[in-house]
Short mmCIF file of C-alpha atoms in Angstrom, two decimals:
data_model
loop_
_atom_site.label_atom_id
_atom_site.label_comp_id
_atom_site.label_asym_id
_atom_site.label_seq_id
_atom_site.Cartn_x
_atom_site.Cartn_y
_atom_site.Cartn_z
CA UNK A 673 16.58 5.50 15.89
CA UNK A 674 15.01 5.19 12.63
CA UNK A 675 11.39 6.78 12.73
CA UNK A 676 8.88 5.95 10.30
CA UNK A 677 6.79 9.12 11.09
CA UNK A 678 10.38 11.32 10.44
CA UNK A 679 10.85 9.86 7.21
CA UNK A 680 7.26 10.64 5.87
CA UNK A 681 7.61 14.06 6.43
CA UNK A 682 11.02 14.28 4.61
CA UNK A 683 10.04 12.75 2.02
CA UNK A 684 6.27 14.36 1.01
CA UNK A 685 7.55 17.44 -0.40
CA UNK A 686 9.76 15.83 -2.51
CA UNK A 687 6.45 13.82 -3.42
CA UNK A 688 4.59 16.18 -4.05
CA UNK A 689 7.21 17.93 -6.01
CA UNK A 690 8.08 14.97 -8.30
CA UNK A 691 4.74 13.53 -8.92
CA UNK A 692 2.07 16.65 -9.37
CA UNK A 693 -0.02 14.62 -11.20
CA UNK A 694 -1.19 12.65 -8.26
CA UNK A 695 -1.42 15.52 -6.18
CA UNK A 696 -4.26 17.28 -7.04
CA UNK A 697 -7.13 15.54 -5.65
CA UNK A 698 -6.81 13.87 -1.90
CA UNK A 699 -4.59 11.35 -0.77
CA UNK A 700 -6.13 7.93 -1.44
CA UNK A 701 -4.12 6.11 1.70
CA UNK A 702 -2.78 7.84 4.69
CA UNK A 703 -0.42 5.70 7.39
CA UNK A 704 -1.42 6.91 11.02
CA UNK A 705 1.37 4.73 13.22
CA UNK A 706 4.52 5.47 14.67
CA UNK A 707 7.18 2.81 14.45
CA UNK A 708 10.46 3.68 16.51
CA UNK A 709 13.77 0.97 15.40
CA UNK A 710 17.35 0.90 16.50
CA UNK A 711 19.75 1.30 12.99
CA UNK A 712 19.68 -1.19 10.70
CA UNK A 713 23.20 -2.97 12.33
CA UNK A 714 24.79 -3.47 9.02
CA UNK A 715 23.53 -0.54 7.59
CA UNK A 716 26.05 0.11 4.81
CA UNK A 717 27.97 -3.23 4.53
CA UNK A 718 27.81 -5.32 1.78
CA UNK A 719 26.55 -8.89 2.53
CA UNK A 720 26.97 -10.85 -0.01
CA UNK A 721 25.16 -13.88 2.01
CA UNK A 722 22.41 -11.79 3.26
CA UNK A 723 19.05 -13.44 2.07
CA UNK A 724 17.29 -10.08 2.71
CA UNK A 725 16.63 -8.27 -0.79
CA UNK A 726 13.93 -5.76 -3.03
CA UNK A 727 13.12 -4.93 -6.24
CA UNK A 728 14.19 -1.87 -6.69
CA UNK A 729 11.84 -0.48 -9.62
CA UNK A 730 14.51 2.31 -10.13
CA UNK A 731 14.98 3.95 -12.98
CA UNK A 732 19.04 6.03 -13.31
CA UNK A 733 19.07 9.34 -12.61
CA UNK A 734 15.18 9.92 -10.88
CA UNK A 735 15.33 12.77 -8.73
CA UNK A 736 14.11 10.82 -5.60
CA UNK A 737 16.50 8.32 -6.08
CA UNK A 738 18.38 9.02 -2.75
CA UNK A 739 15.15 8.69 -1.31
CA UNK A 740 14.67 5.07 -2.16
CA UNK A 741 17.53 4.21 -1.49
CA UNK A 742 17.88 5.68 2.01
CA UNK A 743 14.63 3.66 2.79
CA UNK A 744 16.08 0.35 1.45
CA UNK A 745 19.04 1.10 3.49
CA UNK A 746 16.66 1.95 6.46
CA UNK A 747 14.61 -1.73 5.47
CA UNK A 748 17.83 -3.52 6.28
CA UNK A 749 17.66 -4.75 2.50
CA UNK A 750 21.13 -5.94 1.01
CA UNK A 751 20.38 -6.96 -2.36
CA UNK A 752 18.75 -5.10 -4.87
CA UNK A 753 17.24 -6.80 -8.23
CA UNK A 754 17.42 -3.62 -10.63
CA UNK A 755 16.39 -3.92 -14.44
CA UNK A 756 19.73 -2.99 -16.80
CA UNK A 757 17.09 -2.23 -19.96
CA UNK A 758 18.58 -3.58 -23.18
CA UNK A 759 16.60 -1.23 -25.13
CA UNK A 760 18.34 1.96 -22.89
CA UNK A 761 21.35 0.75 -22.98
CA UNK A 762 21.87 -0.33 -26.45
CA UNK A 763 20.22 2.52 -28.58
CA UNK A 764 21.88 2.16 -31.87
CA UNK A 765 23.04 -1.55 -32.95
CA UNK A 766 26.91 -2.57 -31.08
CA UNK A 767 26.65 0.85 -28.92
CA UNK A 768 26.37 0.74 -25.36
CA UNK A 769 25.40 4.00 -23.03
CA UNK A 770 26.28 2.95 -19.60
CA UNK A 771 27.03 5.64 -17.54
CA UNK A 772 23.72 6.55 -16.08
CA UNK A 773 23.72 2.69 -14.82
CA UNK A 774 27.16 3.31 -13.56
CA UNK A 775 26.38 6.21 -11.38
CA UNK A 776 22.86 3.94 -10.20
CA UNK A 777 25.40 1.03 -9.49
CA UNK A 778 27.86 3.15 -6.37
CA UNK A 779 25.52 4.78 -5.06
CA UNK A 780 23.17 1.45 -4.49
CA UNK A 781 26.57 0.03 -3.05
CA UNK A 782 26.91 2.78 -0.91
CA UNK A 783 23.80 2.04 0.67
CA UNK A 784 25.07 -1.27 1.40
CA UNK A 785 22.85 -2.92 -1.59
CA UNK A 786 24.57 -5.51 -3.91
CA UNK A 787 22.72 -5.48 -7.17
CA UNK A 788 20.88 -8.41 -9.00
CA UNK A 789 21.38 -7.60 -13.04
CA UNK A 790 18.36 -8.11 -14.56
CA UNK A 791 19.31 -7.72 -18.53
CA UNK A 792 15.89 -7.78 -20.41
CA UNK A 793 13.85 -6.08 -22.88
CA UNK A 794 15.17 -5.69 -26.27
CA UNK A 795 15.48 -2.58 -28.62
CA UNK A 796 13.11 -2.67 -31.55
CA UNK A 797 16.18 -3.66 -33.70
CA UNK A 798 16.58 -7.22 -31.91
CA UNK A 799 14.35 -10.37 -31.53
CA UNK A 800 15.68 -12.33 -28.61
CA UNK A 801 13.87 -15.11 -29.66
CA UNK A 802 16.00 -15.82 -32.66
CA UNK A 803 19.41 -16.89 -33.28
CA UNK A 804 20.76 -13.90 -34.48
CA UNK A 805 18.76 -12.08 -31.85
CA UNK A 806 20.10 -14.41 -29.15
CA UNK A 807 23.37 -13.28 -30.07
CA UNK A 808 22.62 -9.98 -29.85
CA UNK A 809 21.64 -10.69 -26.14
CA UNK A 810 24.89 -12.43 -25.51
CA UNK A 811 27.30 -9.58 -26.63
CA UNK A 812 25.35 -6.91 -24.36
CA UNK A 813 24.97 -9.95 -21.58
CA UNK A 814 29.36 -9.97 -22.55
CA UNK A 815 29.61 -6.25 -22.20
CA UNK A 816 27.62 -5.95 -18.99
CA UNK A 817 29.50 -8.07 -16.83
CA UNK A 818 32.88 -6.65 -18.42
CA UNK A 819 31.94 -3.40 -17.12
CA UNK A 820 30.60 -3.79 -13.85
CA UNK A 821 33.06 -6.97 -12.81
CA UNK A 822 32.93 -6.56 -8.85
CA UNK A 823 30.47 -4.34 -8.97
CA UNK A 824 27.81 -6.73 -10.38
CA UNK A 825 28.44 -10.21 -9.99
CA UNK A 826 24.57 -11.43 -10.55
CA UNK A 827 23.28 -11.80 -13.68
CA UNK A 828 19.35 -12.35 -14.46
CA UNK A 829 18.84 -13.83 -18.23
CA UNK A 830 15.33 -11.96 -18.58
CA UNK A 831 12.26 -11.40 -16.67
CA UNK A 832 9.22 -13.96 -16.80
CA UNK A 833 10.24 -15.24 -20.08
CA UNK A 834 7.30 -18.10 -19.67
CA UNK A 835 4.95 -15.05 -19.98
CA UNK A 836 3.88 -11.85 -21.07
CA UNK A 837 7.58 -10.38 -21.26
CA UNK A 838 8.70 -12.95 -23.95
CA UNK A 839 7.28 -13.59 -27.16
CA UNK A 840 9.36 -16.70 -28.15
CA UNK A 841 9.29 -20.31 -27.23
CA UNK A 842 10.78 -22.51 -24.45
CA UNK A 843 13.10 -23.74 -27.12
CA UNK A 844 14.24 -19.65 -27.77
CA UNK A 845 14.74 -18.87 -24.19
CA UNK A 846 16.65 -21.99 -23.87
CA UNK A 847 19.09 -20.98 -26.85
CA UNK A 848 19.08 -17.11 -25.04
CA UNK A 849 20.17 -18.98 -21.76
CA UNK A 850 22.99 -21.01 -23.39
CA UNK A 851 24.22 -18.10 -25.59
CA UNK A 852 24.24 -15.72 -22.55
CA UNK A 853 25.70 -17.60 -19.18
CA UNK A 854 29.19 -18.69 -20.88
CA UNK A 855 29.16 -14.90 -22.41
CA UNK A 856 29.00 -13.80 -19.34
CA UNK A 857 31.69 -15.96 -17.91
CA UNK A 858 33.73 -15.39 -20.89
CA UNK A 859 33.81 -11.64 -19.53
CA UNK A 860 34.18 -12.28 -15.43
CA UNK A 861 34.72 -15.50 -14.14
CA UNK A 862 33.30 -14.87 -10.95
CA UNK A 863 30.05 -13.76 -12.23
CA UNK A 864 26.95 -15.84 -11.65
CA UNK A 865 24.13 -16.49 -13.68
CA UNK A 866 20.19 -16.52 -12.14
CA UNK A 867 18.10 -18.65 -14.95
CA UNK A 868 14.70 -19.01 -15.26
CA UNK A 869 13.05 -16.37 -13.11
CA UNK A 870 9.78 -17.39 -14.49
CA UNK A 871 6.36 -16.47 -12.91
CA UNK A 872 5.01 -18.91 -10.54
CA UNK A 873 6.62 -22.34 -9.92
CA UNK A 874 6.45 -23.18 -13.57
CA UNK A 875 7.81 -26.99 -13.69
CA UNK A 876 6.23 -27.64 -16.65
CA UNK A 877 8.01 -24.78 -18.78
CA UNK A 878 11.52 -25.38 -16.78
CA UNK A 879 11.92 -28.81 -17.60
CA UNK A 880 11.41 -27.82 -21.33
CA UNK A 881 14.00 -25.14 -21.25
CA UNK A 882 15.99 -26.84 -18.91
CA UNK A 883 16.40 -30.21 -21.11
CA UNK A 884 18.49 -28.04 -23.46
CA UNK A 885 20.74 -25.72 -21.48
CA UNK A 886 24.33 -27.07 -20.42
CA UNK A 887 23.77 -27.33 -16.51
CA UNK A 888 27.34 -25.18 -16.49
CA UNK A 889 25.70 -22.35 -18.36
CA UNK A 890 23.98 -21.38 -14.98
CA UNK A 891 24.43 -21.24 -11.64
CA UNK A 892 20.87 -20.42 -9.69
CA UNK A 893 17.24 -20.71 -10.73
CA UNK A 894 14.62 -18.49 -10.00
CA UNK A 895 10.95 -18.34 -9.81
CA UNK A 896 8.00 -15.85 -8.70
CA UNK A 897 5.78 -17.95 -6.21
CA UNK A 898 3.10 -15.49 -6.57
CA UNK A 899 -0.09 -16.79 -4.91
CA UNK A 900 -2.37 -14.36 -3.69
CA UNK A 901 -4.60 -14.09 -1.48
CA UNK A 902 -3.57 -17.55 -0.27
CA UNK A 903 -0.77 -17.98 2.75
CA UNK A 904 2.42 -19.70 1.93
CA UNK A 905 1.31 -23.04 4.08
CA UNK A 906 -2.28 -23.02 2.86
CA UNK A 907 -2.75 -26.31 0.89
CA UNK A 908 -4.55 -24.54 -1.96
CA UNK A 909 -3.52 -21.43 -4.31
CA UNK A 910 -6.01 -19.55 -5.85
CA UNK A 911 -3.82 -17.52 -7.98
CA UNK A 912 -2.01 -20.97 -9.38
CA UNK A 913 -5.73 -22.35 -10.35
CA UNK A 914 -7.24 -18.90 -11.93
CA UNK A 915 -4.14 -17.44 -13.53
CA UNK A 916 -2.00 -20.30 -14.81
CA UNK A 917 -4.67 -23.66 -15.23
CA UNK A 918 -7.28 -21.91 -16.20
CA UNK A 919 -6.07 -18.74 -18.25
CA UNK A 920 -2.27 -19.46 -19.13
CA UNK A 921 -3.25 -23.41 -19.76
CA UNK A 922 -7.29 -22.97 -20.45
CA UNK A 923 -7.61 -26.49 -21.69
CA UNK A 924 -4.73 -27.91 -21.29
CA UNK A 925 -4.36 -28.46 -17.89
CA UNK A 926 -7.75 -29.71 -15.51
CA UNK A 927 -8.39 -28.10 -12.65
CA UNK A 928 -7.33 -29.96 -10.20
CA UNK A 929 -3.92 -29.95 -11.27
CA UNK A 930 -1.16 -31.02 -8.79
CA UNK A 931 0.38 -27.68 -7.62
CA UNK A 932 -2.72 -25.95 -7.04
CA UNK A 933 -3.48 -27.96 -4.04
CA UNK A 934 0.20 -27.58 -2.43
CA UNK A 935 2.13 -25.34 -0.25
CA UNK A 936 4.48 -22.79 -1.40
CA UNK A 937 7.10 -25.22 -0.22
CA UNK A 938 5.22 -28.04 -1.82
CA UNK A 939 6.02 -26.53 -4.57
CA UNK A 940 9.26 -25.70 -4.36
CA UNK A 941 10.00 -28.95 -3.80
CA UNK A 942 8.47 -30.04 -7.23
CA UNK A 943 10.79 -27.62 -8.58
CA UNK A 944 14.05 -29.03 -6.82
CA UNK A 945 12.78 -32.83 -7.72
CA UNK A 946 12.93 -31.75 -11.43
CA UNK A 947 16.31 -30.11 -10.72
CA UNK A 948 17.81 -33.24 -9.43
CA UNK A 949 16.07 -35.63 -11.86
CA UNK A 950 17.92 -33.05 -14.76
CA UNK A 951 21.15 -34.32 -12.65
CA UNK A 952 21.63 -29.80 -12.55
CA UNK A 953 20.69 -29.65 -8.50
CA UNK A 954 21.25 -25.79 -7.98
CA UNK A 955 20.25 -22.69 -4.98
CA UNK A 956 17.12 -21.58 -5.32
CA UNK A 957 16.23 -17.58 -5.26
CA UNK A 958 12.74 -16.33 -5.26
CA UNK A 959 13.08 -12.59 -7.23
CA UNK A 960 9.43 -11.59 -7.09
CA UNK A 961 7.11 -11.86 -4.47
CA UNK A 962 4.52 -10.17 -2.91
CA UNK A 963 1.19 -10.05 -1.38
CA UNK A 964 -1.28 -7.12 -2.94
CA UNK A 965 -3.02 -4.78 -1.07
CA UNK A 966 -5.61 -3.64 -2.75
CA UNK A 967 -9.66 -3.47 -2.00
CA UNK A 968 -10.49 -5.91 -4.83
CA UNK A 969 -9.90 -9.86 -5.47
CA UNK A 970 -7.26 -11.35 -4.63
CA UNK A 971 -6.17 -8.29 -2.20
CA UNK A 972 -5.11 -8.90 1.29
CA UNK A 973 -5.32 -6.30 4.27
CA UNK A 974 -2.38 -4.18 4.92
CA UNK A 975 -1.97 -6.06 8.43
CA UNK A 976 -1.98 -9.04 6.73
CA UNK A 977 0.06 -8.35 4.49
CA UNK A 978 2.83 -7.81 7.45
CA UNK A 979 1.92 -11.26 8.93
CA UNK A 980 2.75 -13.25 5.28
CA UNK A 981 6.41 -11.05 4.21
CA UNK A 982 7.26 -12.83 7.60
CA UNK A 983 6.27 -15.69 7.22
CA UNK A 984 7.15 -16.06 3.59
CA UNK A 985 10.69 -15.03 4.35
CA UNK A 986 11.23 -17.47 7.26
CA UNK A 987 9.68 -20.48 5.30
CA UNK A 988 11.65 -19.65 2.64
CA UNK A 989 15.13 -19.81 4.72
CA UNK A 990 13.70 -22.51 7.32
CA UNK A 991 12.92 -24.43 3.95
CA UNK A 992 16.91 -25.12 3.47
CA UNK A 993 15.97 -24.33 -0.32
CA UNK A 994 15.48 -20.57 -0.80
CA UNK A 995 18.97 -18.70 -0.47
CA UNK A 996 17.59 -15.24 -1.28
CA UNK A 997 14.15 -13.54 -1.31
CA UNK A 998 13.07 -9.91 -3.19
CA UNK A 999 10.27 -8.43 -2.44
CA UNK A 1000 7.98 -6.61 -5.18
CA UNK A 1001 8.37 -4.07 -4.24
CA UNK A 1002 9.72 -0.76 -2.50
CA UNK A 1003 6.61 0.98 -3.09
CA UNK A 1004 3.59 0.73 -4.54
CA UNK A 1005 3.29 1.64 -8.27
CA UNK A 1006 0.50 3.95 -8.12
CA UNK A 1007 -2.31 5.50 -5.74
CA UNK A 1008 -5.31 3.40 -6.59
CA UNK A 1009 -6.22 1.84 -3.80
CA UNK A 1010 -8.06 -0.93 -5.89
CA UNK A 1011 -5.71 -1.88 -7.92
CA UNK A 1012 -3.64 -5.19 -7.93
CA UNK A 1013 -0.98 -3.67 -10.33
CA UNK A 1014 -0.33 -0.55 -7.49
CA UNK A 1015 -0.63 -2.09 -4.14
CA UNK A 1016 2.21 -3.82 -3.87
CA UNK A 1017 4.93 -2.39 -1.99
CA UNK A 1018 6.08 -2.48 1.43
CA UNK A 1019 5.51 1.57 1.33
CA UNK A 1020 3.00 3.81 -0.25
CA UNK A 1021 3.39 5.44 -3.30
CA UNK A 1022 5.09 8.51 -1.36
CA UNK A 1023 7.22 6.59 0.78
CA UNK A 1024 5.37 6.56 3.77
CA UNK A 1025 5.36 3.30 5.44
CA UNK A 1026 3.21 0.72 5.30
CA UNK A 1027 2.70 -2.19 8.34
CA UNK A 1028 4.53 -4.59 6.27
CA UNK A 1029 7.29 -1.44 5.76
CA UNK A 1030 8.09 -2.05 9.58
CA UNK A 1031 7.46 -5.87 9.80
CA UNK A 1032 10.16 -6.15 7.24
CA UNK A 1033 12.86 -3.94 8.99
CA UNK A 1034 12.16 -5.68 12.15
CA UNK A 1035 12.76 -8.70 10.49
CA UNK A 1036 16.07 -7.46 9.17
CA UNK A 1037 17.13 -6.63 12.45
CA UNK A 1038 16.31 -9.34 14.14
CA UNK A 1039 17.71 -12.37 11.54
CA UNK A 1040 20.08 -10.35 9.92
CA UNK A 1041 23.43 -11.88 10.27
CA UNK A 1042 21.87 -14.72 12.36
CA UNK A 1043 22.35 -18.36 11.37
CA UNK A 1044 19.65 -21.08 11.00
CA UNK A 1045 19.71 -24.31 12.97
CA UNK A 1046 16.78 -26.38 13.38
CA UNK A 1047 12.94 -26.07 12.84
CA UNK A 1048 11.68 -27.02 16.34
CA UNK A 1049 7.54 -27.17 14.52
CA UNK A 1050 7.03 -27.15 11.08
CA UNK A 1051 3.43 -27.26 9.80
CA UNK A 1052 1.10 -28.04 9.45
CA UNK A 1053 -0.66 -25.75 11.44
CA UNK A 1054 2.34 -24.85 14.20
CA UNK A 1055 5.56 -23.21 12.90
CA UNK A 1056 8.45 -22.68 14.95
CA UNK A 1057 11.98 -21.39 13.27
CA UNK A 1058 15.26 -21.49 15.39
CA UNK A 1059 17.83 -18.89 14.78
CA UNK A 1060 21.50 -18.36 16.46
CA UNK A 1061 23.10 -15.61 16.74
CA UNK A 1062 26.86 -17.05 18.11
CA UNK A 1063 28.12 -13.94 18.95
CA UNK A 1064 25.51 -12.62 21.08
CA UNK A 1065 25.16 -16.39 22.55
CA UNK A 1066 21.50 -16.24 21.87
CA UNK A 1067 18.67 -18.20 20.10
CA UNK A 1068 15.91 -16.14 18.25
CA UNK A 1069 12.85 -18.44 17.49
CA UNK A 1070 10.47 -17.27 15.31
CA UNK A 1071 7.03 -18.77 15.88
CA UNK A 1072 3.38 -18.60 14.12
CA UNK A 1073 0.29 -20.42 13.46
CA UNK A 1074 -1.45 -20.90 10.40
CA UNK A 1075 -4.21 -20.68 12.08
CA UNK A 1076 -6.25 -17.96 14.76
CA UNK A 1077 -4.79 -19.66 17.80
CA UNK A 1078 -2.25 -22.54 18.61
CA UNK A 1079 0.02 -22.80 21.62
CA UNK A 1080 3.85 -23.72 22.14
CA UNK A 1081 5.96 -24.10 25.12
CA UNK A 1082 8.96 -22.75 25.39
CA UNK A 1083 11.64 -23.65 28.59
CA UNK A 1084 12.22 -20.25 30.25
CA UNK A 1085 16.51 -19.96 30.76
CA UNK A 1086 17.37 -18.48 34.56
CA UNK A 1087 17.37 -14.66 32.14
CA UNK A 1088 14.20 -14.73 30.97
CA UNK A 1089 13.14 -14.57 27.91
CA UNK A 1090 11.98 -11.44 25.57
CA UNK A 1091 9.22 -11.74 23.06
CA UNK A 1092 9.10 -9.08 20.13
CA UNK A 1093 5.94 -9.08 17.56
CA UNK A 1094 6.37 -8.11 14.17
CA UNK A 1095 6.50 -4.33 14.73
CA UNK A 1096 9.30 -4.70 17.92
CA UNK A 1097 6.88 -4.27 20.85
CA UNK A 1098 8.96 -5.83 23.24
CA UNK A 1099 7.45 -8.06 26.64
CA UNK A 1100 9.80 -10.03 29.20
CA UNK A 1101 8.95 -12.92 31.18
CA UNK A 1102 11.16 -13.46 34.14
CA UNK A 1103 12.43 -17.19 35.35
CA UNK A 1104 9.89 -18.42 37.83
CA UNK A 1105 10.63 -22.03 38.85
CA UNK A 1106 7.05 -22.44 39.20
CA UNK A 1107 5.06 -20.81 36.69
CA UNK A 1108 7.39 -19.98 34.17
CA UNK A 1109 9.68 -22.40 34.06
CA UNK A 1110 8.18 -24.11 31.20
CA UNK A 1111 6.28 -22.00 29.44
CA UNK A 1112 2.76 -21.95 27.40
CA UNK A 1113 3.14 -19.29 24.82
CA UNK A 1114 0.20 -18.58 22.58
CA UNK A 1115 0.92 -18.11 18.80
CA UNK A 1116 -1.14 -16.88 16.10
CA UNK A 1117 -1.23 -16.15 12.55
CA UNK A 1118 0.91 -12.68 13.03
CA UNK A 1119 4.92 -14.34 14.09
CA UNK A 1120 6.40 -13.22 17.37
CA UNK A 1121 10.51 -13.47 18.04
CA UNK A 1122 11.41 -15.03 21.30
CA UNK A 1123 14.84 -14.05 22.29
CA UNK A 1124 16.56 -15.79 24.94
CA UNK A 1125 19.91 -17.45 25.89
CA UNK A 1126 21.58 -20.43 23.48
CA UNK A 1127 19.30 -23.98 24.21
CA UNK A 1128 16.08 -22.48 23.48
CA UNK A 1129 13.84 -25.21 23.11
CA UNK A 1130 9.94 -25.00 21.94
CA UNK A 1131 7.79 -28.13 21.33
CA UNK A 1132 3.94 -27.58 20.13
CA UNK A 1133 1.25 -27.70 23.11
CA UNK A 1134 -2.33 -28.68 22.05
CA UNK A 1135 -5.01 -25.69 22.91
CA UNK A 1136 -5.70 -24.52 25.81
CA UNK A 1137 -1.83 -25.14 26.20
CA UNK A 1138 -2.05 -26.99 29.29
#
């Protein structure tokens, strides 16, 4: 069994060892559950399908670093997006140091986590965001993938390069992006290349960069839905409206711009219209996303924040769009309990779990391995997800409202059925003819798992459910 409460208490004195700095005063956030779950079932296998993955916010060689990665392991996570920092790497101009990452690389395989390259931020000696700079970027892209063919596969061309971490144009990212995916081929021809990976669903900058790039110099785009404190079916995103109209595009754009009244699938699809009308259809990934929290705007409650990983994971796979989803992050980056910036992980600061810590291991072992087949209720206010697992000859269906109360039925199989919430607290309903043979199952804004023999079947009841 994996216990939360166990893995605190090996882990704080390595805490408090590594990180004096924050011990001196009191804790600012103490977890007081217990959460008790079977082994992650694929525990050290690599699955390269898995859509389960985390940013890993590792740096090589930390002394915790087994630490992380046992809890990663212990997530059920199988993909890891890790930064391979130009500037590290490349110290002196044509001279690579790669053996820290090397050593960073087995041991996340070990754990059963395939990495994500993320090759970004330049030494002081480059500019990216010129031609000569861009070429720069394309020999280290080269050399990366040389050395860690079938190791790393994945390859990220920057981070957020429509904002703060890029100082050029659309235009120079473009030229970065067609300079580094055929590099990268070049040096493994099984490598893939993840474009884009801008923050929030940017359509306006993609089409820009997109216009210009080859549609065979990548092979997956990726974006950072970021829209906090809003859910990912509410019809309205704050963040959208205050961060990008009216502080990215003060002026340019009105307020009542299209995407910030849409879903997060809403607009997704916005992004995979553009794809198609750019004839370069391609998989989706989302590689950042999160919900904060912190005690301050735009923070969410830590239950909450359980309720919406769910969620946003099985919309995202439901969707038919979204291949792969990393959360930001393992932890939180800091101890402030206000802060938007810190309060972000699916654990504290020390390791200790958080509610969305469990909700996303039980998630893991519950879809893990499992393969979509229908949505039985999709929005707008009544979600229902069907999962099979063939070789268990069972349905999981994952069910939720967007709303405090709604109602499903679900038929009841001679075996009963078993319903899990998000943390694994397990309930059975036997087959009664009578009163359970079709059954009224109320749903709410935290997703339950009902687990039951193949031909599951749940169709959306109006309240009180009868």
């Amino acid at each position: 069994m994996t216990t939360f409460g166990h893995l605190r208490q090996r882990l704080l004195a390595v805490w408090l060892c590594a990180m004096p700095a924050f011990a001196a005063g009191p804790a600012t956030a103490e977890s007081r559950f217990r959460v008790d779950l079977p082994p992650a079932p694929f525990a050290t296998a690599l699955l390269t399908n898995s859509p389960f993955g985390i940013n890993t916010a590792l740096e090589p060689g930390q002394p915790d670093l087994e630490n992380h990665l046992q809890a990663m392991q212990d997530l059920g996570v199988k993909w890891g997006r890790q930064d391979f920092t130009w500037r590290r790497i490349e110290r002196a101009p044509g001279e690579y140091q790669w053996q820290a990452y090397d050593d960073l690389v087995e041991k996340m395989r070990a754990h059963g986590i395939q990495v994500l390259g993320c090759l970004a931020y330049a030494p002081s000696f480059h500019n990216p965001a010129t031609p000569a700079g861009a070429d720069a970027y394309a020999k280290f892209a080269e050399a990366a993938a040389r050395r860690f063919a079938g190791r790393v596969d994945y390859w990220q061309i920057w981070n957020e390069p429509n904002g703060g971490f890029w100082k050029g144009s659309p235009e120079d990212y473009a030229r970065l992006l067609a300079a580094a995916g055929p590099a990268i081929r070049l040096a493994n021809r099984q490598a893939r290349i993840v474009a884009l990976n801008m923050a929030f669903c940017d359509v306006l900058w993609a089409g820009r960069v997109l216009k210009q790039v080859p549609a065979n110099a990548y092979d997956i785009v990726a974006f950072h839905p970021y829209r906090p404190p809003n859910a990912p079916e509410d019809k309205f995103d704050w963040w959208t409206l205050d961060q990008y109209v009216k502080s990215w595009h003060a002026g340019d754009l009105p307020t009542n711009y299209a995407l910030v009244n849409m879903t997060f699938l809403e607009q997704t699809g916005e992004l995979t219209r553009l794809l198609r009308q750019l004839g370069a259809p391609k998989p989706l990934w989302v590689t950042e996303i999160c919900w904060n929290s912190h005690i301050h705007p735009y923070g969410t409650s830590e239950l909450r924040q359980a309720d919406l990983a769910v969620r946003f994971h099985v919309l995202a796979l439901a969707s038919r769009h979204i291949e792969k989803v990393f959360w930001w992050t393992l932890r939180d980056q800091g101890v402030r309990q206000f802060d938007q910036a810190d309060m972000v992980g699916l654990a504290r600061f020390d390791l200790s779990p958080k509610y969305a810590f469990a909700a996303y291991a039980w998630m893991t072992r519950q879809l893990e391995g499992k393969r979509w087949v229908r949505n039985d209720a999709f929005g707008p206010e009544v979600f229902v997800v069907v999962f099979n697992d063939e070789a268990r000859k069972e349905d999981v269906l994952v069910a939720w409202a967007n709303q405090p109360v709604a109602y499903i039925r679900v038929n009841t199989p001679e075996a009963g059925l078993t319903f899990y919430d998000i943390f694994g607290t397990r309930r059975f309903v036997e087959h009664d003819p009578i009163r359970t043979g079709s059954l009224t199952v109320p749903i709410s804004e935290s997703p339950i798992y009902i687990v039951g023999p193949l031909g599951l079947k749940a169709t959306v009841k109006p309240a009180p459910g009868w």
